[in-house]
Coordinates of N, CA and C in Angstrom, one line a residue:
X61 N 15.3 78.6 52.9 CA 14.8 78.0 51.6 C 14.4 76.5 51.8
X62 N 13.4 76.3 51.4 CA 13.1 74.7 51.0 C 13.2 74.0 50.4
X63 N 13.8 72.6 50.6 CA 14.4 71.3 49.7 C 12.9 70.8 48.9
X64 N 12.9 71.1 47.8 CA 11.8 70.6 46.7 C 12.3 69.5 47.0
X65 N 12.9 68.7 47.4 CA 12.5 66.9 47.4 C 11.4 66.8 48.4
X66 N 11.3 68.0 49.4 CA 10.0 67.4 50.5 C 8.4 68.1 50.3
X67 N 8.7 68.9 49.2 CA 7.5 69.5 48.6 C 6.8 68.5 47.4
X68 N 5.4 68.4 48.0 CA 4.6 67.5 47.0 C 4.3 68.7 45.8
X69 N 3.5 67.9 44.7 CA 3.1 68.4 43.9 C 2.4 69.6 44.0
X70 N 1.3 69.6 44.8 CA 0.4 70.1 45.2 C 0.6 71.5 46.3
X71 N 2.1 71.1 46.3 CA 3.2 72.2 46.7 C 3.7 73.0 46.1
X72 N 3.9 72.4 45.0 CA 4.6 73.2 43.5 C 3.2 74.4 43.1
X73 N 2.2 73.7 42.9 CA 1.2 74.2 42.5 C 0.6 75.5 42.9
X74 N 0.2 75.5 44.2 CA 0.3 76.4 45.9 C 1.2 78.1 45.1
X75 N 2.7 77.4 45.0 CA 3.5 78.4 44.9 C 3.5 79.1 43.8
X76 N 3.1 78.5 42.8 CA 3.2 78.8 41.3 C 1.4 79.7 41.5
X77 N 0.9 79.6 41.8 CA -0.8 80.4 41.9 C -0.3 81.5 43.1
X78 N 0.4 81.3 43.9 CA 1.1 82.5 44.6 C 1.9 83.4 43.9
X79 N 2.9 83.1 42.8 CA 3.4 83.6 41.9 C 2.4 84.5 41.1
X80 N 1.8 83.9 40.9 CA 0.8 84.1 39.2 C 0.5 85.6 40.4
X81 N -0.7 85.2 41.0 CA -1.0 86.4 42.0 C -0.2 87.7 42.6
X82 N 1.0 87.4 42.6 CA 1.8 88.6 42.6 C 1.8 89.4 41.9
X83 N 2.0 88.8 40.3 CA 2.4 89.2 39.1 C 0.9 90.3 38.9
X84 N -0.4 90.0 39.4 CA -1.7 90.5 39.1 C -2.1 91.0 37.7
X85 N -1.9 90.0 37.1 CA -2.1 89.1 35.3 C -3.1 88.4 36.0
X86 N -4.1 88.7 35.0 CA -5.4 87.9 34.3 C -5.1 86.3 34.4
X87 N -5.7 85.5 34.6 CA -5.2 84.1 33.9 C -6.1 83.3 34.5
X88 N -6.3 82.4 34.1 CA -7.5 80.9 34.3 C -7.2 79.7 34.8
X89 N -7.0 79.3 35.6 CA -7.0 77.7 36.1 C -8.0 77.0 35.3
X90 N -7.3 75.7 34.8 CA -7.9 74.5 34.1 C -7.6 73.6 34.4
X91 N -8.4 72.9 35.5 CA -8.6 71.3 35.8 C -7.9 70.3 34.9
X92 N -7.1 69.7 35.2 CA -6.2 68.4 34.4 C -6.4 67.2 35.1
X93 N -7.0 66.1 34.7 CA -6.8 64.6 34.7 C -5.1 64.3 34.8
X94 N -4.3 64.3 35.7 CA -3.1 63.7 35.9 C -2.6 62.7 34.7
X95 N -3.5 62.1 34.4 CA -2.8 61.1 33.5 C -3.0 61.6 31.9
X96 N -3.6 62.8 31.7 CA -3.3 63.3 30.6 C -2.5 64.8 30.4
X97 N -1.9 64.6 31.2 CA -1.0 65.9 31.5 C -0.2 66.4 30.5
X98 N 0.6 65.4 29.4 CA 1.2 65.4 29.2 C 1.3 66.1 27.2
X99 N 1.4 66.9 27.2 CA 1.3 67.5 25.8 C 0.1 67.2 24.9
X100 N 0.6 66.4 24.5 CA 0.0 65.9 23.2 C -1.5 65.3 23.5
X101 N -1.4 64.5 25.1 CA -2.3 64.0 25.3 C -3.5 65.1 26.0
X102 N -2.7 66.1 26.6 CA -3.8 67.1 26.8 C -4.2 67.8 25.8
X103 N -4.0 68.4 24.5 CA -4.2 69.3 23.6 C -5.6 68.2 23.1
X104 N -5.1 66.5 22.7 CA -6.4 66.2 21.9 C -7.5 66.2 23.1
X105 N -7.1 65.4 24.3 CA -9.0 64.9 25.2 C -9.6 66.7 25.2
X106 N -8.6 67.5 25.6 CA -9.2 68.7 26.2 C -9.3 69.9 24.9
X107 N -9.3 69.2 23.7 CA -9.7 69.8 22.3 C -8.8 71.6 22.9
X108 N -7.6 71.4 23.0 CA -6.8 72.8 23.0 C -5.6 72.7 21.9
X109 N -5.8 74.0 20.8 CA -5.1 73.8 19.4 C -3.4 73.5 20.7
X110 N -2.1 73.0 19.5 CA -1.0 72.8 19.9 C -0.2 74.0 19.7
X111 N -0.5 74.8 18.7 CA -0.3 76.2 18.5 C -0.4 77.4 19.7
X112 N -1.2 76.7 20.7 CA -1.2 78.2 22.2 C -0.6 77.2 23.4
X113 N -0.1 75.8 22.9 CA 0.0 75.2 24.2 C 1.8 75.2 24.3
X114 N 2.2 75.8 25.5 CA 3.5 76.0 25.4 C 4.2 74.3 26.6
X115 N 5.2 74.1 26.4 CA 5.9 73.4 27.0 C 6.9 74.2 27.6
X116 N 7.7 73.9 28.7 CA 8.7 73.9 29.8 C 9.9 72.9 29.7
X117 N 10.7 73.3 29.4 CA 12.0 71.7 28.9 C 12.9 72.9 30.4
X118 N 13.5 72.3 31.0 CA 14.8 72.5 31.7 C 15.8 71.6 30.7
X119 N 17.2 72.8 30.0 CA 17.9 72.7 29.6 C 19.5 72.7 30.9
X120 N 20.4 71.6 30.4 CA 21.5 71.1 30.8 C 22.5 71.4 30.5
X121 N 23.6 72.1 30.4 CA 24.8 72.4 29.8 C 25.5 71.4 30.5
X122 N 26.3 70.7 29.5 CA 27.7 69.8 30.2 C 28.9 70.3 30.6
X123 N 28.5 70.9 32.2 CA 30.0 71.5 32.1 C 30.2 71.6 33.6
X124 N 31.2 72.6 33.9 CA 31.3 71.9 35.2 C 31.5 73.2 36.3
X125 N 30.7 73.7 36.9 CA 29.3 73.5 37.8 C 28.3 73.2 36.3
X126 N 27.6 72.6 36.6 CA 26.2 72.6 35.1 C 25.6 73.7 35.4
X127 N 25.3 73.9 34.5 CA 24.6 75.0 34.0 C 23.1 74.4 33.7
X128 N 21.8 75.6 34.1 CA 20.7 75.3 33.4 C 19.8 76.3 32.8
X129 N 18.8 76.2 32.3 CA 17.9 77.0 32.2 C 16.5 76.7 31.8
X130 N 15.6 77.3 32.2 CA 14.2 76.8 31.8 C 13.7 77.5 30.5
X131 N 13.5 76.5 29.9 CA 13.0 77.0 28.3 C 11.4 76.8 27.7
X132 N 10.8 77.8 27.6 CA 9.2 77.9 26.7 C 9.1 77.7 25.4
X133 N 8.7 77.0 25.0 CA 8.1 77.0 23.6 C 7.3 76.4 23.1
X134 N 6.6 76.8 22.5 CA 5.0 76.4 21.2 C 5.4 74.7 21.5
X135 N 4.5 74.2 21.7 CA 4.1 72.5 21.5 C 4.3 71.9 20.3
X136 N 4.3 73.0 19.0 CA 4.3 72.5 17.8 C 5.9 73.0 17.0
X137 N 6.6 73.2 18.1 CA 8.6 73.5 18.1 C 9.4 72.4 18.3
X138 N 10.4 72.6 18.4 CA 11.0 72.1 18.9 C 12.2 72.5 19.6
X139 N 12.9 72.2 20.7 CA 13.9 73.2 20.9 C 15.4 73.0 20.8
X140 N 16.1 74.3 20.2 CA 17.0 73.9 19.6 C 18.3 74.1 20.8
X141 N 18.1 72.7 21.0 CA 19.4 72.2 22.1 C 20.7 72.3 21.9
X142 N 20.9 71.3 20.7 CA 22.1 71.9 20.2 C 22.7 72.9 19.8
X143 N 22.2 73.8 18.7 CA 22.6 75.0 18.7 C 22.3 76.0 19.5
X144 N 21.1 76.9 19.5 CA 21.0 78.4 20.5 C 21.0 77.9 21.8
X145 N 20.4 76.7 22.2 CA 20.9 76.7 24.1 C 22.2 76.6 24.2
X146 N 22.5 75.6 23.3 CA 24.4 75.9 23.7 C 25.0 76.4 23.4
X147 N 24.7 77.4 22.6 CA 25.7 78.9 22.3 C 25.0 79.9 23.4
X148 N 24.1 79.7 24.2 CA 23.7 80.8 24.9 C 24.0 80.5 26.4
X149 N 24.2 79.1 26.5 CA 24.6 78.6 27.9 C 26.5 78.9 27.8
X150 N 27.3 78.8 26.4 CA 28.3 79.0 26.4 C 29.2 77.7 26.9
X151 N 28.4 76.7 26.5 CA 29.0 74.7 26.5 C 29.2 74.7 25.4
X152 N 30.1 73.3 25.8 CA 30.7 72.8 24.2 C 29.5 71.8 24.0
X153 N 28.8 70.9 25.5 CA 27.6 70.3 25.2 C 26.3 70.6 25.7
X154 N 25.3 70.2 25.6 CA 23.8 70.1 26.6 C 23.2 69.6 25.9
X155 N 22.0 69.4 27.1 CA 20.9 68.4 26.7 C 19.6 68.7 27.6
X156 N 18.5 67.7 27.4 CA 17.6 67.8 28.9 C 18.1 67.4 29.6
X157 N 17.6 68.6 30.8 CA 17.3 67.8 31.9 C 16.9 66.4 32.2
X158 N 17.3 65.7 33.7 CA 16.8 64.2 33.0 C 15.5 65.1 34.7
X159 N 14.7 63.7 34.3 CA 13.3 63.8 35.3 C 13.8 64.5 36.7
X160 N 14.3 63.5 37.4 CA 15.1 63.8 38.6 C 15.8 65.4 39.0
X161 N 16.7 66.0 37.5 CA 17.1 67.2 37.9 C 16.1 68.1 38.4
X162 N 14.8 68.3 37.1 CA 14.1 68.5 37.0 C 13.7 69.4 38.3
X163 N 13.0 68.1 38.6 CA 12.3 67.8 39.9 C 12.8 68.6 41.3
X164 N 14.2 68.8 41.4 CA 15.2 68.7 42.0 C 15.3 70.1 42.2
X165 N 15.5 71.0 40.6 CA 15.8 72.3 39.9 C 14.3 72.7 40.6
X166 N 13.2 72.4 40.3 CA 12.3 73.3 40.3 C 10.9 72.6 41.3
X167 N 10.7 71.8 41.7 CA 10.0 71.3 42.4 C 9.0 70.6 42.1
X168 N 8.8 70.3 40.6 CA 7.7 69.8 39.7 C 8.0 68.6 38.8
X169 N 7.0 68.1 38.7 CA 7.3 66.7 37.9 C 6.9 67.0 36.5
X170 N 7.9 66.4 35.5 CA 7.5 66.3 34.2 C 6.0 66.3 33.9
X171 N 5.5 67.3 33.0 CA 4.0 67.1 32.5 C 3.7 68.5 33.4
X172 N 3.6 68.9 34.1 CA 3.8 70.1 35.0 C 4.3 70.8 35.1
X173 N 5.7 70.8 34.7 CA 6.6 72.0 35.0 C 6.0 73.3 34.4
X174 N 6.6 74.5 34.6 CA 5.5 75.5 34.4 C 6.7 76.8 34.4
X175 N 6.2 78.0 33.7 CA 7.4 78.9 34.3 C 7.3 80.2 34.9
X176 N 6.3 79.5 36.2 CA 5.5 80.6 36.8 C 6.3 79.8 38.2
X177 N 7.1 81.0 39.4 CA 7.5 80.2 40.8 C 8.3 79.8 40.3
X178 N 9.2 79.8 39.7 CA 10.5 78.9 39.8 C 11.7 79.9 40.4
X179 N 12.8 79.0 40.6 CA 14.1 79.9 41.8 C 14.3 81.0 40.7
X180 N 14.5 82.3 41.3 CA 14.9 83.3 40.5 C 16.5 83.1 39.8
X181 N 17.3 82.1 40.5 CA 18.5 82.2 40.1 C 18.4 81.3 38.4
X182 N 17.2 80.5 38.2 CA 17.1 79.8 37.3 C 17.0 80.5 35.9
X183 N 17.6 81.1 35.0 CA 17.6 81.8 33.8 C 16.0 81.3 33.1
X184 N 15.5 82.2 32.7 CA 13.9 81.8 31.9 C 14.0 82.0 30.3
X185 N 13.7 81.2 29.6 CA 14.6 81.4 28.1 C 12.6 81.5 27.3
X186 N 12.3 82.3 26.8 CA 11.5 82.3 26.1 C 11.3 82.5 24.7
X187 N 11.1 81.3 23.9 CA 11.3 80.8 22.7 C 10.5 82.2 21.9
X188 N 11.0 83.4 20.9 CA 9.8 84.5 20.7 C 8.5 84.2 20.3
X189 N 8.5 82.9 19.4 CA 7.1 82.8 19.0 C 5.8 82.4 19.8
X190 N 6.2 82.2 21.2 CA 5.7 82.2 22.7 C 5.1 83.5 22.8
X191 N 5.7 84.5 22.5 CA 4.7 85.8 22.7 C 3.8 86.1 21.4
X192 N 3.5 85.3 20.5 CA 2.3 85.6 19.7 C 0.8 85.3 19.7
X193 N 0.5 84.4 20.2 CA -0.9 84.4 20.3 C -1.6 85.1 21.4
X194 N -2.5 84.8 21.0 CA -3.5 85.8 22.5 C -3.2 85.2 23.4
X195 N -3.2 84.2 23.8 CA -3.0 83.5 24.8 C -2.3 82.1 25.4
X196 N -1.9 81.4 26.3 CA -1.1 80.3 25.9 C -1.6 79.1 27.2
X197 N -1.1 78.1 26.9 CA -1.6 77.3 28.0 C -0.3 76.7 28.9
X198 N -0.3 76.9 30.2 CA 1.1 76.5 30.6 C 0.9 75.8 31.6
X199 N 1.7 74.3 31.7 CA 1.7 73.8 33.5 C 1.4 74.6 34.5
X200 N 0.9 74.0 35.4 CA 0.7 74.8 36.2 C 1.7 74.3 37.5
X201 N 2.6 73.7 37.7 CA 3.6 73.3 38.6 C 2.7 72.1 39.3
X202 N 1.7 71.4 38.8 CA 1.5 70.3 39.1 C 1.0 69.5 37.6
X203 N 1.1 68.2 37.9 CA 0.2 67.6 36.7 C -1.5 67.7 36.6
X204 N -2.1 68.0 37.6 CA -3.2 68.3 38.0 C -3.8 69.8 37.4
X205 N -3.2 71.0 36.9 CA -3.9 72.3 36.6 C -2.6 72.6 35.2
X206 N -3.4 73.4 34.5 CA -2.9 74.4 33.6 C -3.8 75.4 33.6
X207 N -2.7 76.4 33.2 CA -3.0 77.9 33.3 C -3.0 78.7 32.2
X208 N -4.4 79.3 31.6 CA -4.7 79.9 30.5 C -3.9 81.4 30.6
X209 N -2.7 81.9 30.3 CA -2.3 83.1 30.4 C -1.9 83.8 29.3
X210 N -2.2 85.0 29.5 CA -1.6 86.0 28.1 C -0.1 85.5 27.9
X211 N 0.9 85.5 27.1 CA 2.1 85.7 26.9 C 2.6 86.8 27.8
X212 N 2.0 87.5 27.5 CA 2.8 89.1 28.5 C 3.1 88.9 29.5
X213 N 2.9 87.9 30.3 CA 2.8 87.3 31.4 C 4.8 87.2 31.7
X214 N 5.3 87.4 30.5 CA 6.9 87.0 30.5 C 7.6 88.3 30.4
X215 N 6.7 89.4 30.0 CA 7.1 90.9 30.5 C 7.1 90.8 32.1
X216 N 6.9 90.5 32.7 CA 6.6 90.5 34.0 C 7.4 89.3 35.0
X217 N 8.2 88.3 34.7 CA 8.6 87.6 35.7 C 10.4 87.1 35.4
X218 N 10.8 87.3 36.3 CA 12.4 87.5 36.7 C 13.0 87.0 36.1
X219 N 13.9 87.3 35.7 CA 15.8 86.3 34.9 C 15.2 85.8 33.8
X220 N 14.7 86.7 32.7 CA 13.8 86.2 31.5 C 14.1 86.8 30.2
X221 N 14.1 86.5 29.6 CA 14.7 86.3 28.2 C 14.0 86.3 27.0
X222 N 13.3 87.2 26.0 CA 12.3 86.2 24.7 C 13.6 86.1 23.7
X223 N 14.0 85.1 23.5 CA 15.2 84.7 22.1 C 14.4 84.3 21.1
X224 N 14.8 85.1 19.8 CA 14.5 84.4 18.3 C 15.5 83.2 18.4
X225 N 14.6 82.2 17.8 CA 15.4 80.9 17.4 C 15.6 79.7 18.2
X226 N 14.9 80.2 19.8 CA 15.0 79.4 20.9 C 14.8 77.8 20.4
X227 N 13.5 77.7 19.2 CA 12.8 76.5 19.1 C 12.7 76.7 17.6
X228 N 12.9 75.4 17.2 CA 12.7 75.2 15.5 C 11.1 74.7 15.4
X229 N 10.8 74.9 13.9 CA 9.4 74.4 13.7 C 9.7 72.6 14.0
X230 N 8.6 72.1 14.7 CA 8.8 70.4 14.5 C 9.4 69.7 13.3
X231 N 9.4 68.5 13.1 CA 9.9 68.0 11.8 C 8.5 67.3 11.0

């Protein structure tokens, strides 16, 4: 096994398009400007509704080994940390990931994370309203690519979960 602290970005990336390709799901690489990687800022330059664009949060249980899991959901959610992650991790607390765990957990930097290639031991929590649109936009395990893929895409990959309730609507 390899220590993600010595794998670059472009490492992450590599393995996650090796993933995707296993799976032999349809899906599109989209060129990303690094410095608009980040949600909000990619949905407006690169005119993509917030409605197909999903985010990646690594969730934290306070407890002791910690506990994690990698969570999907709509851009336009939010995810409900306090209640269903932590009744589903079975903590009295959690929270995010901080950067570093992150990084650490899965080999990718915030704005990137992705839930394509990640350790199989890592539980995959998929928020349900993630499986409705035609299609969704997801990190691609660097800040440099996202990846146009069906939802279905989560019938198909390891230690995965779709939960009602994962993510509340924003405020």
């Amino acid at each position: 096994m390899t220590d993600p602290h010595n794998n670059s970005p472009d490492d992450a990336a590599a393995k996650v398009l090796t993933a995707l390709k296993a799976l032999g799901i349809e899906y599109q690489v989209m060129d990303c400007d690094p410095e608009l990687a980040d949600t909000a800022l990619f949905c407006e330059h690169y005119g993509i509704p917030p409605e197909v664009s999903a985010n990646v949060i690594i969730a934290a249980g306070k407890s002791d080994p910690r506990q994690y899991a990698a969570c999907v959901l709509l851009a336009t959610t939010r995810l409900d940390v306090n209640k269903c992650v932590r009744k589903k991790m079975g903590v009295k607390k959690c929270s995010f990931a901080s950067a570093e765990e992150t990084r650490a957990l899965t080999g990718m930097e915030i704005g990137g994370v992705t839930a394509l290639g990640l350790p199989a031991s890592l539980p995959l929590w998929i928020d349900s309203k993630i499986m409705q649109p035609d299609y969704i936009i997801l990190g691609g395990g660097s800040r440099s690519i996202k990846i146009k893929i069906s939802p279905s895409v989560f019938n198909l990959t390891p230690n995965t979960e779709v939960i009602e309730g994962l993510a509340l609507e924003a405020r």
